[in-house]
mmCIF file with all atom_site columns, C-alpha atoms in Angstrom:
data_model
loop_
_atom_site.group_PDB
_atom_site.id
_atom_site.type_symbol
_atom_site.label_atom_id
_atom_site.label_alt_id
_atom_site.label_comp_id
_atom_site.label_asym_id
_atom_site.label_entity_id
_atom_site.label_seq_id
_atom_site.pdbx_PDB_ins_code
_atom_site.Cartn_x
_atom_site.Cartn_y
_atom_site.Cartn_z
_atom_site.occupancy
_atom_site.B_iso_or_equiv
_atom_site.pdbx_formal_charge
_atom_site.auth_seq_id
_atom_site.auth_comp_id
_atom_site.auth_asym_id
_atom_site.auth_atom_id
_atom_site.pdbx_PDB_model_num
ATOM 1   C CA . MET A 1 1   ? 11.496 -14.704 -5.668  1.00 0.00 ? 1   MET A CA 1
ATOM 2   C CA . LEU A 1 2   ? 13.295 -17.609 -7.806  1.00 0.00 ? 2   LEU A CA 1
ATOM 3   C CA . GLU A 1 3   ? 13.458 -20.201 -4.997  1.00 0.00 ? 3   GLU A CA 1
ATOM 4   C CA . ASN A 1 4   ? 9.662  -19.583 -4.152  1.00 0.00 ? 4   ASN A CA 1
ATOM 5   C CA . ARG A 1 5   ? 8.904  -20.313 -7.757  1.00 0.00 ? 5   ARG A CA 1
ATOM 6   C CA . LYS A 1 6   ? 10.918 -23.367 -7.738  1.00 0.00 ? 6   LYS A CA 1
ATOM 7   C CA . MET A 1 7   ? 9.229  -24.745 -4.529  1.00 0.00 ? 7   MET A CA 1
ATOM 8   C CA . MET A 1 8   ? 5.673  -23.599 -6.098  1.00 0.00 ? 8   MET A CA 1
ATOM 9   C CA . MET A 1 9   ? 6.516  -25.591 -9.188  1.00 0.00 ? 9   MET A CA 1
ATOM 10  C CA . ARG A 1 10  ? 7.310  -28.604 -7.142  1.00 0.00 ? 10  ARG A CA 1
ATOM 11  C CA . LEU A 1 11  ? 4.511  -28.655 -4.799  1.00 0.00 ? 11  LEU A CA 1
ATOM 12  C CA . PHE A 1 12  ? 1.780  -27.343 -7.068  1.00 0.00 ? 12  PHE A CA 1
ATOM 13  C CA . PRO A 1 13  ? 2.519  -28.745 -10.803 1.00 0.00 ? 13  PRO A CA 1
ATOM 14  C CA . GLU A 1 14  ? -0.875 -28.682 -11.763 1.00 0.00 ? 14  GLU A CA 1
ATOM 15  C CA . LEU A 1 15  ? -1.204 -25.047 -11.212 1.00 0.00 ? 15  LEU A CA 1
ATOM 16  C CA . PHE A 1 16  ? 1.396  -24.246 -13.769 1.00 0.00 ? 16  PHE A CA 1
ATOM 17  C CA . SER A 1 17  ? 0.148  -26.941 -16.276 1.00 0.00 ? 17  SER A CA 1
ATOM 18  C CA . GLY A 1 18  ? -3.211 -25.586 -16.257 1.00 0.00 ? 18  GLY A CA 1
ATOM 19  C CA . HIS A 1 19  ? -2.564 -21.772 -16.344 1.00 0.00 ? 19  HIS A CA 1
ATOM 20  C CA . ARG A 1 20  ? 0.007  -19.691 -18.290 1.00 0.00 ? 20  ARG A CA 1
ATOM 21  C CA . VAL A 1 21  ? 2.271  -18.623 -15.585 1.00 0.00 ? 21  VAL A CA 1
ATOM 22  C CA . ALA A 1 22  ? 4.997  -16.208 -16.796 1.00 0.00 ? 22  ALA A CA 1
ATOM 23  C CA . PRO A 1 23  ? 8.687  -17.260 -16.208 1.00 0.00 ? 23  PRO A CA 1
ATOM 24  C CA . VAL A 1 24  ? 10.816 -15.597 -13.684 1.00 0.00 ? 24  VAL A CA 1
ATOM 25  C CA . ASP A 1 25  ? 13.992 -17.337 -14.109 1.00 0.00 ? 25  ASP A CA 1
ATOM 26  C CA . HIS A 1 26  ? 15.452 -14.409 -16.412 1.00 0.00 ? 26  HIS A CA 1
ATOM 27  C CA . TYR A 1 27  ? 15.111 -12.003 -13.572 1.00 0.00 ? 27  TYR A CA 1
ATOM 28  C CA . PRO A 1 28  ? 18.997 -11.612 -12.868 1.00 0.00 ? 28  PRO A CA 1
ATOM 29  C CA . ASP A 1 29  ? 19.318 -10.599 -16.568 1.00 0.00 ? 29  ASP A CA 1
ATOM 30  C CA . VAL A 1 30  ? 16.348 -8.109  -16.136 1.00 0.00 ? 30  VAL A CA 1
ATOM 31  C CA . LEU A 1 31  ? 17.861 -6.660  -13.154 1.00 0.00 ? 31  LEU A CA 1
ATOM 32  C CA . LEU A 1 32  ? 21.540 -6.364  -14.644 1.00 0.00 ? 32  LEU A CA 1
ATOM 33  C CA . ASP A 1 33  ? 19.734 -4.438  -17.659 1.00 0.00 ? 33  ASP A CA 1
ATOM 34  C CA . ASN A 1 34  ? 17.837 -2.148  -15.600 1.00 0.00 ? 34  ASN A CA 1
ATOM 35  C CA . LEU A 1 35  ? 21.135 -1.312  -13.099 1.00 0.00 ? 35  LEU A CA 1
ATOM 36  C CA . ARG A 1 36  ? 23.040 -0.564  -16.587 1.00 0.00 ? 36  ARG A CA 1
ATOM 37  C CA . SER A 1 37  ? 20.380 1.593   -17.880 1.00 0.00 ? 37  SER A CA 1
ATOM 38  C CA . VAL A 1 38  ? 20.829 3.888   -14.991 1.00 0.00 ? 38  VAL A CA 1
ATOM 39  C CA . ALA A 1 39  ? 24.754 4.030   -15.101 1.00 0.00 ? 39  ALA A CA 1
ATOM 40  C CA . PRO A 1 40  ? 26.155 7.701   -15.293 1.00 0.00 ? 40  PRO A CA 1
ATOM 41  C CA . SER A 1 41  ? 26.243 8.672   -18.883 1.00 0.00 ? 41  SER A CA 1
ATOM 42  C CA . GLY A 1 42  ? 29.768 8.456   -20.234 1.00 0.00 ? 42  GLY A CA 1
ATOM 43  C CA . HIS A 1 43  ? 30.593 5.458   -18.082 1.00 0.00 ? 43  HIS A CA 1
ATOM 44  C CA . ARG A 1 44  ? 29.295 2.475   -20.189 1.00 0.00 ? 44  ARG A CA 1
ATOM 45  C CA . SER A 1 45  ? 32.406 0.240   -19.356 1.00 0.00 ? 45  SER A CA 1
ATOM 46  C CA . HIS A 1 46  ? 31.314 0.500   -15.657 1.00 0.00 ? 46  HIS A CA 1
ATOM 47  C CA . ARG A 1 47  ? 32.151 -2.315  -13.097 1.00 0.00 ? 47  ARG A CA 1
ATOM 48  C CA . GLY A 1 48  ? 29.120 -3.208  -11.066 1.00 0.00 ? 48  GLY A CA 1
ATOM 49  C CA . PHE A 1 49  ? 29.031 -4.295  -7.575  1.00 0.00 ? 49  PHE A CA 1
ATOM 50  C CA . ILE A 1 50  ? 26.609 -5.566  -4.820  1.00 0.00 ? 50  ILE A CA 1
ATOM 51  C CA . ASP A 1 51  ? 28.133 -4.056  -1.278  1.00 0.00 ? 51  ASP A CA 1
ATOM 52  C CA . ALA A 1 52  ? 27.175 -6.934  1.251   1.00 0.00 ? 52  ALA A CA 1
ATOM 53  C CA . GLY A 1 53  ? 28.937 -8.366  4.200   1.00 0.00 ? 53  GLY A CA 1
ATOM 54  C CA . ALA A 1 54  ? 29.130 -12.006 4.671   1.00 0.00 ? 54  ALA A CA 1
ATOM 55  C CA . HIS A 1 55  ? 27.325 -11.706 8.178   1.00 0.00 ? 55  HIS A CA 1
ATOM 56  C CA . ASN A 1 56  ? 24.063 -9.960  7.114   1.00 0.00 ? 56  ASN A CA 1
ATOM 57  C CA . SER A 1 57  ? 20.963 -11.905 6.343   1.00 0.00 ? 57  SER A CA 1
ATOM 58  C CA . ALA A 1 58  ? 20.760 -11.049 2.735   1.00 0.00 ? 58  ALA A CA 1
ATOM 59  C CA . TYR A 1 59  ? 24.396 -12.315 2.051   1.00 0.00 ? 59  TYR A CA 1
ATOM 60  C CA . PHE A 1 60  ? 22.946 -15.655 0.054   1.00 0.00 ? 60  PHE A CA 1
ATOM 61  C CA . GLU A 1 61  ? 20.630 -13.373 -1.921  1.00 0.00 ? 61  GLU A CA 1
ATOM 62  C CA . HIS A 1 62  ? 23.564 -11.020 -2.854  1.00 0.00 ? 62  HIS A CA 1
ATOM 63  C CA . ALA A 1 63  ? 26.124 -13.847 -3.512  1.00 0.00 ? 63  ALA A CA 1
ATOM 64  C CA . PHE A 1 64  ? 23.617 -15.631 -5.673  1.00 0.00 ? 64  PHE A CA 1
ATOM 65  C CA . LEU A 1 65  ? 22.612 -12.454 -7.878  1.00 0.00 ? 65  LEU A CA 1
ATOM 66  C CA . ALA A 1 66  ? 26.229 -11.586 -8.313  1.00 0.00 ? 66  ALA A CA 1
ATOM 67  C CA . GLN A 1 67  ? 26.926 -14.871 -9.706  1.00 0.00 ? 67  GLN A CA 1
ATOM 68  C CA . GLN A 1 68  ? 24.075 -14.759 -11.931 1.00 0.00 ? 68  GLN A CA 1
ATOM 69  C CA . MET A 1 69  ? 24.596 -11.341 -13.149 1.00 0.00 ? 69  MET A CA 1
ATOM 70  C CA . GLY A 1 70  ? 28.474 -11.748 -13.680 1.00 0.00 ? 70  GLY A CA 1
ATOM 71  C CA . ILE A 1 71  ? 29.368 -8.814  -11.364 1.00 0.00 ? 71  ILE A CA 1
ATOM 72  C CA . GLU A 1 72  ? 31.866 -8.482  -8.207  1.00 0.00 ? 72  GLU A CA 1
ATOM 73  C CA . LEU A 1 73  ? 30.246 -9.066  -4.771  1.00 0.00 ? 73  LEU A CA 1
ATOM 74  C CA . VAL A 1 74  ? 32.469 -6.976  -2.599  1.00 0.00 ? 74  VAL A CA 1
ATOM 75  C CA . GLU A 1 75  ? 32.323 -5.566  1.201   1.00 0.00 ? 75  GLU A CA 1
ATOM 76  C CA . GLY A 1 76  ? 33.010 -2.033  2.167   1.00 0.00 ? 76  GLY A CA 1
ATOM 77  C CA . GLN A 1 77  ? 36.776 -2.866  2.768   1.00 0.00 ? 77  GLN A CA 1
ATOM 78  C CA . ASP A 1 78  ? 37.181 -3.948  -0.732  1.00 0.00 ? 78  ASP A CA 1
ATOM 79  C CA . LEU A 1 79  ? 36.439 -0.414  -1.871  1.00 0.00 ? 79  LEU A CA 1
ATOM 80  C CA . PHE A 1 80  ? 38.055 3.125   -1.533  1.00 0.00 ? 80  PHE A CA 1
ATOM 81  C CA . VAL A 1 81  ? 37.158 6.410   -3.128  1.00 0.00 ? 81  VAL A CA 1
ATOM 82  C CA . ARG A 1 82  ? 39.781 8.664   -4.957  1.00 0.00 ? 82  ARG A CA 1
ATOM 83  C CA . ASP A 1 83  ? 39.210 11.771  -6.812  1.00 0.00 ? 83  ASP A CA 1
ATOM 84  C CA . GLU A 1 84  ? 35.486 11.337  -6.335  1.00 0.00 ? 84  GLU A CA 1
ATOM 85  C CA . ALA A 1 85  ? 35.296 7.903   -7.866  1.00 0.00 ? 85  ALA A CA 1
ATOM 86  C CA . VAL A 1 86  ? 34.966 4.400   -6.556  1.00 0.00 ? 86  VAL A CA 1
ATOM 87  C CA . PHE A 1 87  ? 37.532 1.807   -6.932  1.00 0.00 ? 87  PHE A CA 1
ATOM 88  C CA . MET A 1 88  ? 37.663 -1.791  -6.186  1.00 0.00 ? 88  MET A CA 1
ATOM 89  C CA . ARG A 1 89  ? 40.621 -3.504  -4.917  1.00 0.00 ? 89  ARG A CA 1
ATOM 90  C CA . THR A 1 90  ? 41.877 -6.523  -6.809  1.00 0.00 ? 90  THR A CA 1
ATOM 91  C CA . THR A 1 91  ? 44.592 -9.268  -6.526  1.00 0.00 ? 91  THR A CA 1
ATOM 92  C CA . GLN A 1 92  ? 46.075 -7.560  -9.568  1.00 0.00 ? 92  GLN A CA 1
ATOM 93  C CA . ALA A 1 93  ? 48.280 -4.331  -9.545  1.00 0.00 ? 93  ALA A CA 1
ATOM 94  C CA . ALA A 1 94  ? 45.569 -2.010  -10.690 1.00 0.00 ? 94  ALA A CA 1
ATOM 95  C CA . ALA A 1 95  ? 42.305 -1.280  -8.905  1.00 0.00 ? 95  ALA A CA 1
ATOM 96  C CA . ARG A 1 96  ? 39.015 -1.189  -10.925 1.00 0.00 ? 96  ARG A CA 1
ATOM 97  C CA . ARG A 1 97  ? 36.787 1.886   -11.167 1.00 0.00 ? 97  ARG A CA 1
ATOM 98  C CA . CYS A 1 98  ? 33.056 1.250   -10.153 1.00 0.00 ? 98  CYS A CA 1
ATOM 99  C CA . ASP A 1 99  ? 30.394 3.403   -11.522 1.00 0.00 ? 99  ASP A CA 1
ATOM 100 C CA . LEU A 1 100 ? 27.411 1.599   -10.329 1.00 0.00 ? 100 LEU A CA 1
ATOM 101 C CA . SER A 1 101 ? 26.393 -0.030  -7.003  1.00 0.00 ? 101 SER A CA 1
ATOM 102 C CA . SER A 1 102 ? 23.733 -1.949  -5.728  1.00 0.00 ? 102 SER A CA 1
ATOM 103 C CA . HIS A 1 103 ? 24.386 -0.709  -1.957  1.00 0.00 ? 103 HIS A CA 1
ATOM 104 C CA . ARG A 1 104 ? 23.202 -1.882  1.515   1.00 0.00 ? 104 ARG A CA 1
ATOM 105 C CA . ARG A 1 105 ? 21.534 1.257   2.297   1.00 0.00 ? 105 ARG A CA 1
ATOM 106 C CA . ARG A 1 106 ? 22.280 1.075   6.066   1.00 0.00 ? 106 ARG A CA 1
ATOM 107 C CA . PHE A 1 107 ? 25.829 1.370   5.406   1.00 0.00 ? 107 PHE A CA 1
ATOM 108 C CA . PRO A 1 108 ? 26.245 4.874   3.629   1.00 0.00 ? 108 PRO A CA 1
ATOM 109 C CA . GLY A 1 109 ? 29.937 5.593   4.957   1.00 0.00 ? 109 GLY A CA 1
ATOM 110 C CA . PRO A 1 110 ? 31.382 7.152   8.031   1.00 0.00 ? 110 PRO A CA 1
ATOM 111 C CA . LEU A 1 111 ? 32.109 10.869  6.398   1.00 0.00 ? 111 LEU A CA 1
ATOM 112 C CA . CYS A 1 112 ? 28.619 11.747  6.314   1.00 0.00 ? 112 CYS A CA 1
ATOM 113 C CA . PHE A 1 113 ? 27.562 9.639   9.291   1.00 0.00 ? 113 PHE A CA 1
ATOM 114 C CA . PRO A 1 114 ? 30.243 9.948   11.848  1.00 0.00 ? 114 PRO A CA 1
ATOM 115 C CA . GLU A 1 115 ? 28.759 7.678   14.099  1.00 0.00 ? 115 GLU A CA 1
ATOM 116 C CA . SER A 1 116 ? 28.802 4.773   11.416  1.00 0.00 ? 116 SER A CA 1
ATOM 117 C CA . MET A 1 117 ? 31.816 2.574   11.703  1.00 0.00 ? 117 MET A CA 1
ATOM 118 C CA . LEU A 1 118 ? 30.623 0.569   8.556   1.00 0.00 ? 118 LEU A CA 1
ATOM 119 C CA . GLY A 1 119 ? 30.423 1.597   4.827   1.00 0.00 ? 119 GLY A CA 1
ATOM 120 C CA . VAL A 1 120 ? 32.925 3.397   2.366   1.00 0.00 ? 120 VAL A CA 1
ATOM 121 C CA . PRO A 1 121 ? 34.403 6.581   3.574   1.00 0.00 ? 121 PRO A CA 1
ATOM 122 C CA . GLY A 1 122 ? 33.528 9.245   0.647   1.00 0.00 ? 122 GLY A CA 1
ATOM 123 C CA . LEU A 1 123 ? 31.101 7.128   -1.061  1.00 0.00 ? 123 LEU A CA 1
ATOM 124 C CA . LEU A 1 124 ? 28.377 9.798   -0.861  1.00 0.00 ? 124 LEU A CA 1
ATOM 125 C CA . THR A 1 125 ? 30.796 12.152  -2.488  1.00 0.00 ? 125 THR A CA 1
ATOM 126 C CA . ALA A 1 126 ? 31.121 9.916   -5.150  1.00 0.00 ? 126 ALA A CA 1
ATOM 127 C CA . TYR A 1 127 ? 27.416 9.369   -5.518  1.00 0.00 ? 127 TYR A CA 1
ATOM 128 C CA . ARG A 1 128 ? 26.979 13.122  -5.897  1.00 0.00 ? 128 ARG A CA 1
ATOM 129 C CA . ALA A 1 129 ? 29.755 13.146  -8.684  1.00 0.00 ? 129 ALA A CA 1
ATOM 130 C CA . ALA A 1 130 ? 29.619 10.125  -10.952 1.00 0.00 ? 130 ALA A CA 1
ATOM 131 C CA . VAL A 1 131 ? 28.009 6.913   -9.171  1.00 0.00 ? 131 VAL A CA 1
ATOM 132 C CA . THR A 1 132 ? 24.631 5.567   -9.220  1.00 0.00 ? 132 THR A CA 1
ATOM 133 C CA . ILE A 1 133 ? 23.504 3.678   -6.185  1.00 0.00 ? 133 ILE A CA 1
ATOM 134 C CA . ALA A 1 134 ? 20.545 1.383   -6.239  1.00 0.00 ? 134 ALA A CA 1
ATOM 135 C CA . ASN A 1 135 ? 18.817 1.235   -2.967  1.00 0.00 ? 135 ASN A CA 1
ATOM 136 C CA . ALA A 1 136 ? 20.016 4.595   -2.147  1.00 0.00 ? 136 ALA A CA 1
ATOM 137 C CA . ILE A 1 137 ? 19.752 6.286   1.277   1.00 0.00 ? 137 ILE A CA 1
ATOM 138 C CA . GLY A 1 138 ? 16.090 6.676   2.088   1.00 0.00 ? 138 GLY A CA 1
ATOM 139 C CA . THR A 1 139 ? 14.621 3.861   -0.022  1.00 0.00 ? 139 THR A CA 1
ATOM 140 C CA . GLY A 1 140 ? 14.708 1.751   3.329   1.00 0.00 ? 140 GLY A CA 1
ATOM 141 C CA . VAL A 1 141 ? 11.846 4.039   4.542   1.00 0.00 ? 141 VAL A CA 1
ATOM 142 C CA . ALA A 1 142 ? 9.045  2.492   2.597   1.00 0.00 ? 142 ALA A CA 1
ATOM 143 C CA . ASP A 1 143 ? 10.415 -1.242  3.503   1.00 0.00 ? 143 ASP A CA 1
ATOM 144 C CA . ASP A 1 144 ? 10.266 -0.773  7.073   1.00 0.00 ? 144 ASP A CA 1
ATOM 145 C CA . LYS A 1 145 ? 7.497  -2.716  9.053   1.00 0.00 ? 145 LYS A CA 1
ATOM 146 C CA . SER A 1 146 ? 6.119  0.292   10.516  1.00 0.00 ? 146 SER A CA 1
ATOM 147 C CA . ILE A 1 147 ? 5.115  1.301   6.973   1.00 0.00 ? 147 ILE A CA 1
ATOM 148 C CA . TYR A 1 148 ? 3.136  -1.872  6.174   1.00 0.00 ? 148 TYR A CA 1
ATOM 149 C CA . PRO A 1 149 ? -0.237 -1.066  7.899   1.00 0.00 ? 149 PRO A CA 1
ATOM 150 C CA . TYR A 1 150 ? -0.366 2.089   5.855   1.00 0.00 ? 150 TYR A CA 1
ATOM 151 C CA . VAL A 1 151 ? 0.224  0.604   2.364   1.00 0.00 ? 151 VAL A CA 1
ATOM 152 C CA . PRO A 1 152 ? -3.558 0.385   1.662   1.00 0.00 ? 152 PRO A CA 1
ATOM 153 C CA . GLU A 1 153 ? -3.918 4.291   2.337   1.00 0.00 ? 153 GLU A CA 1
ATOM 154 C CA . MET A 1 154 ? -0.756 4.962   0.362   1.00 0.00 ? 154 MET A CA 1
ATOM 155 C CA . ILE A 1 155 ? -2.424 3.275   -2.747  1.00 0.00 ? 155 ILE A CA 1
ATOM 156 C CA . ARG A 1 156 ? -5.486 5.128   -2.432  1.00 0.00 ? 156 ARG A CA 1
ATOM 157 C CA . PHE A 1 157 ? -3.511 8.471   -1.902  1.00 0.00 ? 157 PHE A CA 1
ATOM 158 C CA . TYR A 1 158 ? -1.192 8.120   -4.658  1.00 0.00 ? 158 TYR A CA 1
ATOM 159 C CA . LEU A 1 159 ? -2.763 5.863   -7.141  1.00 0.00 ? 159 LEU A CA 1
ATOM 160 C CA . GLY A 1 160 ? -6.401 6.866   -6.618  1.00 0.00 ? 160 GLY A CA 1
ATOM 161 C CA . GLN A 1 161 ? -7.219 3.075   -6.675  1.00 0.00 ? 161 GLN A CA 1
ATOM 162 C CA . SER A 1 162 ? -8.271 0.418   -4.155  1.00 0.00 ? 162 SER A CA 1
ATOM 163 C CA . PRO A 1 163 ? -5.778 -2.369  -3.376  1.00 0.00 ? 163 PRO A CA 1
ATOM 164 C CA . ILE A 1 164 ? -6.191 -5.394  -5.511  1.00 0.00 ? 164 ILE A CA 1
ATOM 165 C CA . ILE A 1 165 ? -4.872 -7.750  -2.664  1.00 0.00 ? 165 ILE A CA 1
ATOM 166 C CA . GLY A 1 166 ? -5.585 -6.931  0.801   1.00 0.00 ? 166 GLY A CA 1
ATOM 167 C CA . ASN A 1 167 ? -2.851 -6.647  3.594   1.00 0.00 ? 167 ASN A CA 1
ATOM 168 C CA . VAL A 1 168 ? -2.469 -9.204  6.449   1.00 0.00 ? 168 VAL A CA 1
ATOM 169 C CA . HIS A 1 169 ? -4.196 -7.137  9.295   1.00 0.00 ? 169 HIS A CA 1
ATOM 170 C CA . THR A 1 170 ? -1.256 -5.589  11.362  1.00 0.00 ? 170 THR A CA 1
ATOM 171 C CA . TRP A 1 171 ? -1.804 -3.792  14.821  1.00 0.00 ? 171 TRP A CA 1
ATOM 172 C CA . MET A 1 172 ? 0.450  -0.892  15.855  1.00 0.00 ? 172 MET A CA 1
ATOM 173 C CA . LEU A 1 173 ? 1.469  -1.286  19.228  1.00 0.00 ? 173 LEU A CA 1
ATOM 174 C CA . ARG A 1 174 ? 2.104  2.365   19.741  1.00 0.00 ? 174 ARG A CA 1
ATOM 175 C CA . ARG A 1 175 ? -1.553 2.761   19.922  1.00 0.00 ? 175 ARG A CA 1
ATOM 176 C CA . GLN A 1 176 ? -2.933 1.821   23.107  1.00 0.00 ? 176 GLN A CA 1
ATOM 177 C CA . GLU A 1 177 ? -6.002 -0.145  21.685  1.00 0.00 ? 177 GLU A CA 1
ATOM 178 C CA . ASP A 1 178 ? -4.181 -2.097  19.411  1.00 0.00 ? 178 ASP A CA 1
ATOM 179 C CA . LYS A 1 179 ? -1.498 -3.039  22.147  1.00 0.00 ? 179 LYS A CA 1
ATOM 180 C CA . ASP A 1 180 ? -4.399 -4.116  24.354  1.00 0.00 ? 180 ASP A CA 1
ATOM 181 C CA . TYR A 1 181 ? -5.713 -6.363  21.789  1.00 0.00 ? 181 TYR A CA 1
ATOM 182 C CA . VAL A 1 182 ? -2.349 -7.813  20.890  1.00 0.00 ? 182 VAL A CA 1
ATOM 183 C CA . LEU A 1 183 ? -1.402 -8.480  24.753  1.00 0.00 ? 183 LEU A CA 1
ATOM 184 C CA . ALA A 1 184 ? -4.890 -10.211 24.967  1.00 0.00 ? 184 ALA A CA 1
ATOM 185 C CA . HIS A 1 185 ? -4.151 -12.487 21.962  1.00 0.00 ? 185 HIS A CA 1
ATOM 186 C CA . LEU A 1 186 ? -0.453 -13.186 22.175  1.00 0.00 ? 186 LEU A CA 1
ATOM 187 C CA . PRO A 1 187 ? -0.832 -16.969 21.539  1.00 0.00 ? 187 PRO A CA 1
ATOM 188 C CA . SER A 1 188 ? -2.284 -16.292 18.105  1.00 0.00 ? 188 SER A CA 1
ATOM 189 C CA . SER A 1 189 ? -0.174 -13.322 17.137  1.00 0.00 ? 189 SER A CA 1
ATOM 190 C CA . SER A 1 190 ? 3.294  -12.613 15.959  1.00 0.00 ? 190 SER A CA 1
ATOM 191 C CA . SER A 1 191 ? 5.156  -9.352  16.800  1.00 0.00 ? 191 SER A CA 1
ATOM 192 C CA . ARG A 1 192 ? 8.391  -7.730  16.461  1.00 0.00 ? 192 ARG A CA 1
ATOM 193 C CA . LYS A 1 193 ? 9.905  -4.367  16.603  1.00 0.00 ? 193 LYS A CA 1
ATOM 194 C CA . SER A 1 194 ? 10.318 -2.598  13.185  1.00 0.00 ? 194 SER A CA 1
ATOM 195 C CA . THR A 1 195 ? 14.152 -2.170  13.541  1.00 0.00 ? 195 THR A CA 1
ATOM 196 C CA . ALA A 1 196 ? 15.018 -5.247  15.426  1.00 0.00 ? 196 ALA A CA 1
ATOM 197 C CA . PRO A 1 197 ? 16.544 -8.307  13.689  1.00 0.00 ? 197 PRO A CA 1
ATOM 198 C CA . ALA A 1 198 ? 14.370 -11.132 12.638  1.00 0.00 ? 198 ALA A CA 1
ATOM 199 C CA . LEU A 1 199 ? 15.723 -13.244 15.649  1.00 0.00 ? 199 LEU A CA 1
ATOM 200 C CA . ARG A 1 200 ? 13.903 -10.952 18.017  1.00 0.00 ? 200 ARG A CA 1
ATOM 201 C CA . MET A 1 201 ? 10.527 -11.804 16.544  1.00 0.00 ? 201 MET A CA 1
ATOM 202 C CA . LEU A 1 202 ? 7.997  -13.142 19.052  1.00 0.00 ? 202 LEU A CA 1
ATOM 203 C CA . ILE A 1 203 ? 6.060  -16.006 17.449  1.00 0.00 ? 203 ILE A CA 1
ATOM 204 C CA . GLY A 1 204 ? 3.071  -16.271 19.906  1.00 0.00 ? 204 GLY A CA 1
ATOM 205 C CA . PRO A 1 205 ? 1.775  -19.865 19.217  1.00 0.00 ? 205 PRO A CA 1
ATOM 206 C CA . ALA A 1 206 ? 5.503  -21.273 19.817  1.00 0.00 ? 206 ALA A CA 1
ATOM 207 C CA . ALA A 1 207 ? 6.191  -19.176 22.877  1.00 0.00 ? 207 ALA A CA 1
ATOM 208 C CA . THR A 1 208 ? 5.570  -20.104 26.583  1.00 0.00 ? 208 THR A CA 1
ATOM 209 C CA . ARG A 1 209 ? 3.215  -17.814 28.614  1.00 0.00 ? 209 ARG A CA 1
ATOM 210 C CA . PRO A 1 210 ? 5.862  -16.103 30.741  1.00 0.00 ? 210 PRO A CA 1
ATOM 211 C CA . LYS A 1 211 ? 7.999  -15.446 27.602  1.00 0.00 ? 211 LYS A CA 1
ATOM 212 C CA . SER A 1 212 ? 5.188  -14.124 25.667  1.00 0.00 ? 212 SER A CA 1
ATOM 213 C CA . ILE A 1 213 ? 4.115  -11.645 28.358  1.00 0.00 ? 213 ILE A CA 1
ATOM 214 C CA . SER A 1 214 ? 7.702  -10.488 29.023  1.00 0.00 ? 214 SER A CA 1
ATOM 215 C CA . SER A 1 215 ? 8.734  -9.927  25.367  1.00 0.00 ? 215 SER A CA 1
ATOM 216 C CA . ALA A 1 216 ? 5.510  -8.075  24.456  1.00 0.00 ? 216 ALA A CA 1
ATOM 217 C CA . SER A 1 217 ? 5.936  -5.728  27.623  1.00 0.00 ? 217 SER A CA 1
ATOM 218 C CA . LYS A 1 218 ? 9.148  -4.781  26.138  1.00 0.00 ? 218 LYS A CA 1
ATOM 219 C CA . SER A 1 219 ? 7.602  -4.178  22.664  1.00 0.00 ? 219 SER A CA 1
#
């Protein structure tokens, strides 16, 4: 968001000079205040952290936010749970207790999800006891690409309103009629599996015909 605003101001300065556009550069401060507001009661001296590995696509964003917010950026291996509390390993003798986490929701911990090799063992036990997790388990459902086509109906159902801004039209390939349409219009379409990394996206206009047909048939 912050980078987008910088680019918009550089490319369209007349847009900002002619309109009262609200600033967004204080976003990290607002985010930190919101995270602190949901910290467990009685733990006002908490240490916040963002749990992110250096090899995930959001690492730059997490590193930037951690620096701006003045909180630690750690990976799962930097944390451990003791007596239903989360601690952060440091270069000093004593570990620091963490009562608030902005967590990668896909790495919840191997004790609750035995097939997982990532995360912090015991994290969910601490979560139930005395830790607040932002982006907790389940929040990713609404962020999944498969939900995107249903957002207008969700707005109508939950808010009783019509969307102010319309969605980019999205086809669901599980529907045969949508799949037939996309296969017939691959040169002007972009497609991806909802759970696949962005590298597996098929950008129709940039793909050769054999690749387009092969990739689409796998989707």
